[in-house]
XYZ file of C-alpha atoms in Angstrom:
509
model
C -40.134 8.318 -11.683
C -37.104 8.271 -14.271
C -36.418 4.768 -16.074
C -33.810 2.439 -14.402
C -31.883 -0.519 -15.251
C -29.821 -2.513 -12.513
C -27.056 -4.748 -13.099
C -26.338 -7.597 -10.423
C -23.521 -10.216 -10.900
C -23.356 -13.685 -9.744
C -20.379 -12.780 -7.168
C -17.908 -10.288 -7.059
C -15.837 -8.889 -9.890
C -17.561 -10.127 -12.974
C -17.786 -6.931 -14.274
C -20.776 -5.181 -13.064
C -19.007 -1.763 -12.605
C -17.430 -1.491 -16.130
C -20.827 -2.310 -17.776
C -22.729 0.225 -15.590
C -20.009 2.393 -16.928
C -20.473 1.504 -20.649
C -24.453 2.100 -20.313
C -23.988 5.401 -18.902
C -22.126 6.464 -21.989
C -24.371 4.502 -24.493
C -27.241 6.579 -23.010
C -24.883 9.702 -22.765
C -24.671 9.376 -26.325
C -28.384 8.727 -27.202
C -28.366 12.258 -25.327
C -30.180 11.198 -22.488
C -29.754 12.484 -18.775
C -28.378 9.387 -17.367
C -26.575 9.120 -13.816
C -25.057 6.092 -12.388
C -26.249 4.484 -8.742
C -24.611 2.042 -6.368
C -26.555 2.176 -2.715
C -23.342 0.630 -1.061
C -19.641 0.301 -1.987
C -17.084 -1.109 -0.542
C -13.697 -0.318 -1.248
C -10.055 1.353 -0.249
C -10.019 3.293 -3.410
C -12.281 6.740 -2.490
C -13.111 10.135 -4.046
C -13.441 13.419 -3.012
C -16.470 15.511 -4.284
C -16.435 19.313 -5.162
C -18.537 19.420 -1.892
C -15.633 18.166 0.226
C -17.497 14.580 0.576
C -16.337 11.004 -0.004
C -17.230 8.371 -2.599
C -16.280 5.505 -4.236
C -14.257 5.533 -7.415
C -16.240 3.088 -9.711
C -19.220 5.532 -9.562
C -16.501 8.682 -10.169
C -15.713 7.030 -13.484
C -19.165 6.343 -14.318
C -20.351 9.997 -13.579
C -17.472 10.748 -16.105
C -18.803 8.468 -18.963
C -22.509 10.030 -18.063
C -20.904 13.329 -18.598
C -21.671 14.560 -15.228
C -19.447 15.646 -12.209
C -19.440 13.106 -9.679
C -22.020 13.582 -6.682
C -22.304 11.914 -3.108
C -25.842 10.933 -3.947
C -24.213 8.050 -6.700
C -22.746 6.367 -3.946
C -24.751 7.318 -0.471
C -22.993 4.374 1.441
C -19.067 3.522 1.540
C -17.507 1.186 3.388
C -14.120 0.969 4.118
C -11.976 -1.769 5.199
C -9.817 -0.965 8.440
C -8.819 -4.698 9.115
C -9.972 -7.574 11.804
C -13.513 -7.582 9.478
C -14.279 -3.931 10.457
C -14.889 -1.003 8.160
C -15.099 2.931 8.230
C -18.991 3.582 7.615
C -18.997 6.565 5.263
C -22.629 7.889 4.993
C -23.821 10.302 2.888
C -20.393 11.310 2.266
C -19.297 11.974 5.690
C -17.620 9.087 7.883
C -19.931 8.337 10.954
C -17.586 5.679 12.506
C -15.728 2.022 12.742
C -18.146 -0.996 12.808
C -17.585 -4.689 12.609
C -19.235 -6.610 9.615
C -21.803 -8.133 12.379
C -22.730 -4.439 13.634
C -23.180 -3.091 10.287
C -24.893 -6.009 8.802
C -27.424 -6.803 11.563
C -28.067 -3.460 13.223
C -27.167 -0.290 11.147
C -27.697 -1.186 7.259
C -31.539 -0.866 7.117
C -31.132 2.430 8.724
C -28.802 3.445 6.226
C -31.480 2.215 3.535
C -32.969 5.682 4.261
C -30.206 7.533 2.949
C -30.131 5.174 0.010
C -33.550 5.881 -0.850
C -33.513 9.433 -0.113
C -30.716 9.934 -2.825
C -32.430 7.683 -5.291
C -35.557 10.385 -4.840
C -33.600 13.195 -5.392
C -31.719 11.749 -8.801
C -34.804 10.102 -9.948
C -36.339 13.887 -10.280
C -33.482 15.245 -12.019
C -32.922 12.524 -14.484
C -34.171 10.870 -17.044
C -32.347 7.203 -16.738
C -30.514 5.550 -13.823
C -28.281 3.126 -14.213
C -27.730 0.877 -11.027
C -25.298 -1.435 -9.880
C -25.422 -3.777 -7.489
C -22.706 -5.254 -5.247
C -21.454 -9.207 -4.898
C -24.155 -11.432 -5.318
C -28.113 -10.768 -4.722
C -28.097 -14.785 -3.889
C -26.144 -14.851 -0.568
C -29.181 -16.098 1.337
C -26.950 -15.029 4.840
C -27.351 -11.423 4.146
C -30.107 -10.743 2.115
C -32.483 -10.144 5.302
C -30.462 -6.769 5.613
C -29.038 -6.649 2.050
C -29.462 -2.758 0.731
C -27.576 -2.900 -2.400
C -29.056 -5.664 -4.575
C -32.934 -6.352 -4.659
C -34.511 -4.228 -1.730
C -32.820 -1.568 -4.376
C -34.577 -3.145 -7.640
C -37.858 -3.710 -5.559
C -38.079 -0.074 -4.100
C -37.903 0.860 -7.788
C -39.284 -2.076 -9.487
C -36.174 -1.794 -11.561
C -35.698 -4.343 -14.209
C -32.484 -6.694 -13.381
C -29.750 -8.031 -16.031
C -27.815 -10.593 -14.152
C -24.185 -10.596 -15.439
C -21.322 -13.678 -15.170
C -17.871 -13.722 -16.041
C -16.994 -16.942 -18.234
C -13.364 -15.990 -18.029
C -13.829 -17.375 -14.277
C -15.305 -20.226 -15.316
C -18.864 -21.889 -14.228
C -20.741 -18.872 -15.729
C -23.669 -21.158 -17.002
C -23.744 -23.122 -13.497
C -23.744 -19.474 -11.592
C -26.501 -18.022 -13.378
C -28.565 -20.705 -13.229
C -28.127 -21.419 -9.699
C -27.675 -17.419 -8.902
C -31.607 -17.695 -10.022
C -32.795 -20.639 -8.471
C -31.772 -19.464 -5.222
C -33.665 -15.809 -5.258
C -37.525 -15.747 -4.703
C -40.404 -15.817 -6.886
C -40.705 -11.947 -6.937
C -36.851 -11.516 -7.090
C -36.709 -13.545 -9.932
C -39.204 -11.972 -11.633
C -37.294 -8.494 -11.484
C -34.324 -10.247 -13.554
C -35.379 -9.582 -17.417
C -32.264 -10.959 -19.102
C -28.653 -12.129 -18.544
C -25.338 -11.339 -20.139
C -22.021 -13.403 -20.254
C -19.379 -11.158 -20.030
C -15.258 -11.236 -20.701
C -15.634 -13.739 -23.598
C -12.350 -14.870 -25.371
C -12.995 -16.673 -28.485
C -14.794 -17.582 -31.346
C -18.490 -16.640 -30.174
C -20.193 -19.103 -32.410
C -18.792 -21.703 -30.184
C -21.137 -20.487 -27.149
C -24.518 -20.756 -28.843
C -25.306 -24.142 -27.743
C -24.696 -22.705 -24.117
C -26.765 -19.409 -24.871
C -29.574 -22.052 -26.080
C -29.298 -23.835 -23.092
C -29.474 -20.631 -20.708
C -32.769 -19.310 -22.498
C -34.464 -22.680 -22.203
C -33.614 -23.335 -18.260
C -34.235 -20.096 -17.590
C -36.997 -18.956 -19.439
C -34.407 -15.504 -19.490
C -33.274 -13.987 -22.295
C -29.576 -13.770 -23.029
C -28.808 -9.781 -23.934
C -25.527 -10.953 -25.248
C -21.970 -11.883 -24.828
C -19.498 -9.286 -24.139
C -15.595 -9.892 -25.138
C -12.877 -9.689 -22.731
C -11.507 -5.909 -23.364
C -7.919 -5.892 -23.214
C -6.403 -2.286 -22.011
C -9.484 -0.558 -20.869
C -7.820 2.612 -19.556
C -10.698 3.135 -17.185
C -10.151 3.691 -13.119
C -10.737 0.566 -11.116
C -11.922 0.627 -7.453
C -10.578 -2.422 -5.799
C -7.816 -5.260 -4.662
C -8.850 -7.349 -7.304
C -7.784 -4.510 -9.647
C -4.830 -4.262 -7.937
C -3.938 -8.044 -8.521
C -4.817 -7.885 -12.009
C -2.256 -5.047 -12.459
C 0.142 -7.320 -10.851
C -0.035 -9.391 -14.485
C 0.341 -6.505 -16.437
C 3.936 -6.244 -16.710
C 5.757 -3.662 -19.222
C 8.840 -2.833 -19.524
C 10.297 0.424 -20.138
C 13.515 3.139 -19.515
C 12.402 4.123 -16.455
C 11.340 1.686 -13.422
C 8.952 2.727 -10.520
C 7.996 0.659 -7.878
C 5.024 1.497 -5.606
C 4.986 -0.524 -1.993
C 2.028 -2.505 -2.058
C 0.991 -2.412 1.815
C -1.782 -4.570 3.248
C -4.145 -1.127 3.422
C -2.835 0.413 0.318
C -5.454 2.954 -0.906
C -6.006 5.165 -3.790
C -3.511 3.096 -6.192
C -5.521 4.845 -9.136
C -2.853 7.726 -8.481
C -0.120 5.647 -10.159
C -2.114 4.874 -13.351
C -1.195 7.756 -15.465
C 2.831 7.376 -14.738
C 2.146 3.300 -15.273
C 0.633 3.881 -18.883
C 3.573 6.309 -20.023
C 5.451 4.758 -22.917
C 8.801 4.778 -21.163
C 7.449 3.773 -17.974
C 7.487 0.308 -16.348
C 5.706 0.418 -13.043
C 5.024 -2.583 -10.680
C 3.909 -3.337 -6.938
C 6.509 -4.193 -5.147
C 5.455 -6.679 -2.275
C 9.256 -8.042 -1.479
C 12.392 -6.451 -0.889
C 14.202 -8.006 -3.668
C 11.243 -6.374 -6.131
C 13.012 -2.879 -5.459
C 16.021 -3.680 -7.213
C 17.047 -1.722 -9.984
C 14.403 0.759 -9.304
C 14.742 4.361 -10.653
C 11.977 5.698 -8.094
C 10.307 4.287 -5.371
C 6.339 5.339 -4.194
C 4.718 5.271 -0.759
C 1.296 5.190 -1.292
C -1.952 6.495 0.751
C -3.223 4.039 2.944
C -6.176 3.077 4.786
C -4.268 2.467 8.325
C -1.071 4.108 8.148
C 0.665 2.823 11.236
C -0.176 -1.048 10.719
C 1.081 -0.487 7.280
C 4.391 1.448 8.601
C 4.474 -1.653 10.757
C 4.275 -4.200 8.219
C 6.918 -2.304 6.524
C 9.023 -2.695 9.260
C 8.515 -6.110 9.967
C 8.731 -7.537 6.520
C 12.049 -5.891 6.163
C 10.690 -3.281 3.320
C 11.477 -0.430 4.688
C 15.081 -2.069 5.246
C 15.264 -2.369 1.615
C 13.620 1.213 0.677
C 16.309 2.588 2.733
C 18.977 0.414 1.191
C 18.092 1.928 -2.631
C 17.895 5.368 -0.786
C 20.792 5.476 0.228
C 22.402 4.367 -3.394
C 20.639 7.432 -4.429
C 16.790 6.231 -5.686
C 14.446 9.062 -5.030
C 11.509 8.600 -2.627
C 8.062 9.991 -2.825
C 4.841 9.768 -0.640
C 1.347 10.309 -0.993
C -0.949 10.728 1.699
C -0.150 7.837 4.156
C 3.278 7.580 2.228
C 3.945 11.174 3.246
C 2.993 10.664 6.796
C 5.130 7.926 6.936
C 8.258 9.909 6.042
C 8.001 12.083 8.897
C 9.785 10.956 12.183
C 6.434 9.633 14.028
C 2.978 8.970 13.690
C 0.682 9.600 17.273
C -2.918 8.124 17.516
C -3.426 9.207 20.989
C -7.473 8.359 20.217
C -6.950 5.259 18.625
C -8.735 6.258 15.314
C -6.878 3.909 13.142
C -5.056 1.497 15.441
C -4.310 0.322 19.265
C -0.758 2.039 19.020
C -0.677 5.158 20.733
C 2.472 5.998 18.860
C 4.922 4.977 16.668
C 8.374 5.786 15.088
C 8.299 6.520 11.407
C 10.974 6.277 8.640
C 12.776 10.120 9.439
C 13.327 11.153 6.114
C 11.461 14.531 6.740
C 11.515 16.591 10.263
C 7.877 16.508 10.711
C 5.419 14.794 13.176
C 1.874 13.379 12.419
C -1.308 13.098 14.925
C -4.504 11.346 13.977
C -7.669 13.387 14.631
C -11.530 12.113 14.671
C -12.097 14.804 12.130
C -11.080 13.586 8.611
C -10.102 16.316 5.844
C -11.548 16.043 2.731
C -11.791 18.671 -0.319
C -10.509 18.764 -3.504
C -7.944 21.685 -4.415
C -6.012 23.028 -7.083
C -2.358 23.406 -6.469
C 1.027 25.014 -7.690
C 4.273 23.338 -7.595
C 6.972 26.055 -6.944
C 10.943 25.089 -7.671
C 10.364 21.661 -6.082
C 13.767 20.184 -6.276
C 14.159 16.940 -7.634
C 17.625 15.111 -9.169
C 19.333 18.115 -9.649
C 16.514 19.909 -11.161
C 13.424 22.040 -10.022
C 9.939 21.035 -10.986
C 6.863 23.489 -11.515
C 3.206 23.191 -12.842
C 0.155 25.110 -12.194
C -3.628 24.108 -12.031
C -3.027 20.697 -11.067
C -6.390 18.990 -10.085
C -6.541 17.009 -6.935
C -7.876 16.323 -3.466
C -6.808 15.589 -0.117
C -8.396 12.814 2.019
C -6.864 12.160 5.362
C -7.226 11.622 9.299
C -3.762 13.098 10.353
C -2.475 16.739 10.860
C 0.915 17.270 10.272
C 3.698 19.603 12.219
C 7.119 20.221 11.197
C 9.625 20.478 13.906
C 12.302 22.094 11.606
C 12.360 24.415 8.800
C 11.364 22.977 5.508
C 10.419 23.465 1.654
C 6.876 23.294 1.482
C 6.749 22.603 -2.737
C 2.852 23.018 -3.244
C 0.842 25.773 -2.331
C -3.400 24.887 -2.508
C -6.570 26.721 -3.416
C -9.271 24.621 -1.733
C -12.972 24.655 -3.679
C -14.127 26.539 -1.001
C -11.986 29.298 -2.189
C -9.667 28.969 1.316
C -5.991 29.582 0.109
C -3.428 27.658 1.454
C 0.042 28.286 0.844
C 1.949 25.094 2.135
C 1.355 21.753 1.609
C 3.868 18.523 1.461
C 7.531 18.669 2.570
C 10.645 18.797 0.309
C 14.382 17.770 0.772
C 16.804 20.137 -0.103
C 18.649 17.062 -2.007
C 15.853 16.634 -4.203
C 15.443 12.862 -3.290
C 12.721 13.049 -0.906
C 9.420 14.751 -1.177
C 5.844 14.159 0.137
C 2.277 15.344 -0.066
C -1.340 14.999 1.397
C -2.455 15.747 -2.490
C -3.966 12.781 -4.421
C -4.188 12.755 -8.266
C -1.203 15.343 -9.110
C 0.713 12.567 -11.559
C -2.483 13.052 -13.551
C -1.033 16.368 -14.877
C 0.643 16.050 -17.831
C 3.055 18.713 -17.722
C 4.186 17.705 -14.043
C 4.365 13.857 -14.555
C 6.293 14.023 -17.859
C 8.843 16.516 -16.401
C 9.172 14.085 -13.659
C 10.170 11.361 -15.713
C 12.479 13.558 -17.627
C 14.517 14.146 -14.663
C 14.563 10.374 -13.951
C 15.752 10.082 -17.352
C 18.556 12.807 -17.180
C 19.986 10.854 -14.250
C 20.559 7.703 -16.158
C 21.661 9.461 -19.763
C 18.636 9.464 -21.780
C 17.124 12.284 -23.746
C 14.149 14.044 -22.309
C 10.666 13.264 -24.162
C 7.575 15.726 -25.280
C 4.446 15.079 -23.492
C 3.247 11.859 -24.466
C -0.186 11.641 -23.646
C -3.270 13.401 -22.081
C -5.273 11.743 -19.202
C -8.379 13.642 -20.216
C -8.516 12.602 -23.688
C -7.533 9.358 -23.236
C -10.093 8.596 -20.499
C -13.020 9.916 -22.978
C -11.316 7.760 -25.701
C -11.562 4.907 -23.620
C -14.973 5.404 -22.129
C -16.026 5.917 -26.111
C -14.513 2.657 -26.812
C -15.869 1.106 -24.492
C -19.572 1.996 -25.141
C -18.971 1.259 -28.948
C -17.610 -2.693 -27.852
C -20.859 -2.991 -25.207
C -23.483 -1.798 -27.761
C -22.252 -4.160 -30.514
C -22.421 -6.894 -28.364
C -25.638 -6.315 -26.478
C -28.615 -6.374 -28.196
C -29.969 -3.013 -27.737
C -33.643 -3.830 -29.328
C -34.193 -6.204 -26.250
C -32.506 -4.044 -23.772
C -35.065 -1.095 -24.488
C -38.100 -3.263 -24.731
C -36.772 -4.585 -21.061
C -36.707 -0.815 -19.846
C -39.863 -0.057 -21.757
C -38.302 2.278 -24.126
C -38.733 0.519 -27.288
C -39.067 3.593 -29.184
C -35.718 4.769 -28.131
C -34.579 1.762 -30.094
């Protein structure tokens, strides 16, 4: 069995994903065959593997940090909230149906643990080191009996655990002590060290707290990790989206992403947000669309309900007013479906509505089916009309993940041709209006293509009378630098000798 280290938190969003990513990079830099793992993830953001299987995005970033292509064994169970305390359950990369929280936790989760154990066995046979991420807190007494992502995994592997607290949120000492108190003796014995995360200020001022923790708990504090600004690494959930709301940045080009309750895959827009001439924000209210140079309709886990939300909240009317003044509109996946004339859901796959009228910008109708379409693609953009120019690009990697099938009621230009990883060639994807003010696509990740992104922004610059800019950044190179930077900060913050000893690897320190 491979060596393992498991990272658990005193609560959700204490930095487990990022510290797991950091350790993956550190061990990769040491020349190890290291692999990330999270038994069960809950997120609206997801990714499609080379095999067409669905997994959480946090493990994608961790795989990249470990020098690996993402594989569904890294995240065998994915829960995608659909509303009303229900989630779509994705097992080993394939959706198996929607369940209520009670149905999943009390009936199904322990069955899903068989898939978790099978994935762990396969990974342990192929890799030297497993870096395992927990979820939420291991001390949720109402969930522990059927929990498959925290202590059940640690016990199965007899893996040492690091317990992490976020000091930036306050109450870190109490949460560490309280979490340990709520664990049973066997679980507490598996916790081999504590980590304080997201510290700001003079670290010497924290020395009395560290001394107290070690004396009170009998557990060593492996280190204090500082709050890291501008990580540049994909996040995966709604809390991360909330964090983006405070990251205000001005720029020559103002882009508004429509924020809906079931918004998914918002990482589609991170590359745009990082451009030096772009100020990108997530718009919740109609007045937040004022002066937008571009409006983006993102993907959705529940397209029908999100469309009705836009209608009821006044956002659809505000989008229409901006568009009538010449603001271009782009839809991705669920947002693309909203641009058509209607959305039908006869099997009630996503909602209780049989059909709803869509926004009417493109002559197409979408019908939801039970089968989800998941595949990686390579796209070619061919003469896409946009603000008086034509966008073109080749070798654009991306992926599709959607339930709907779209048909066109009139002849329309399809701006993208696709090749799937299976080798299947599809000559048509997306739709564009001849006036260059509206287009949409099912493909996620197109804005990560440096040339396509810059050409689109330069068209927006030209509309405002601004000079074009050369390509400003490389998404791929910047990700690699971000992983290296994260590893350097965490390596210098943790006692790596203590960590090696905890993992039984003193000879590696």
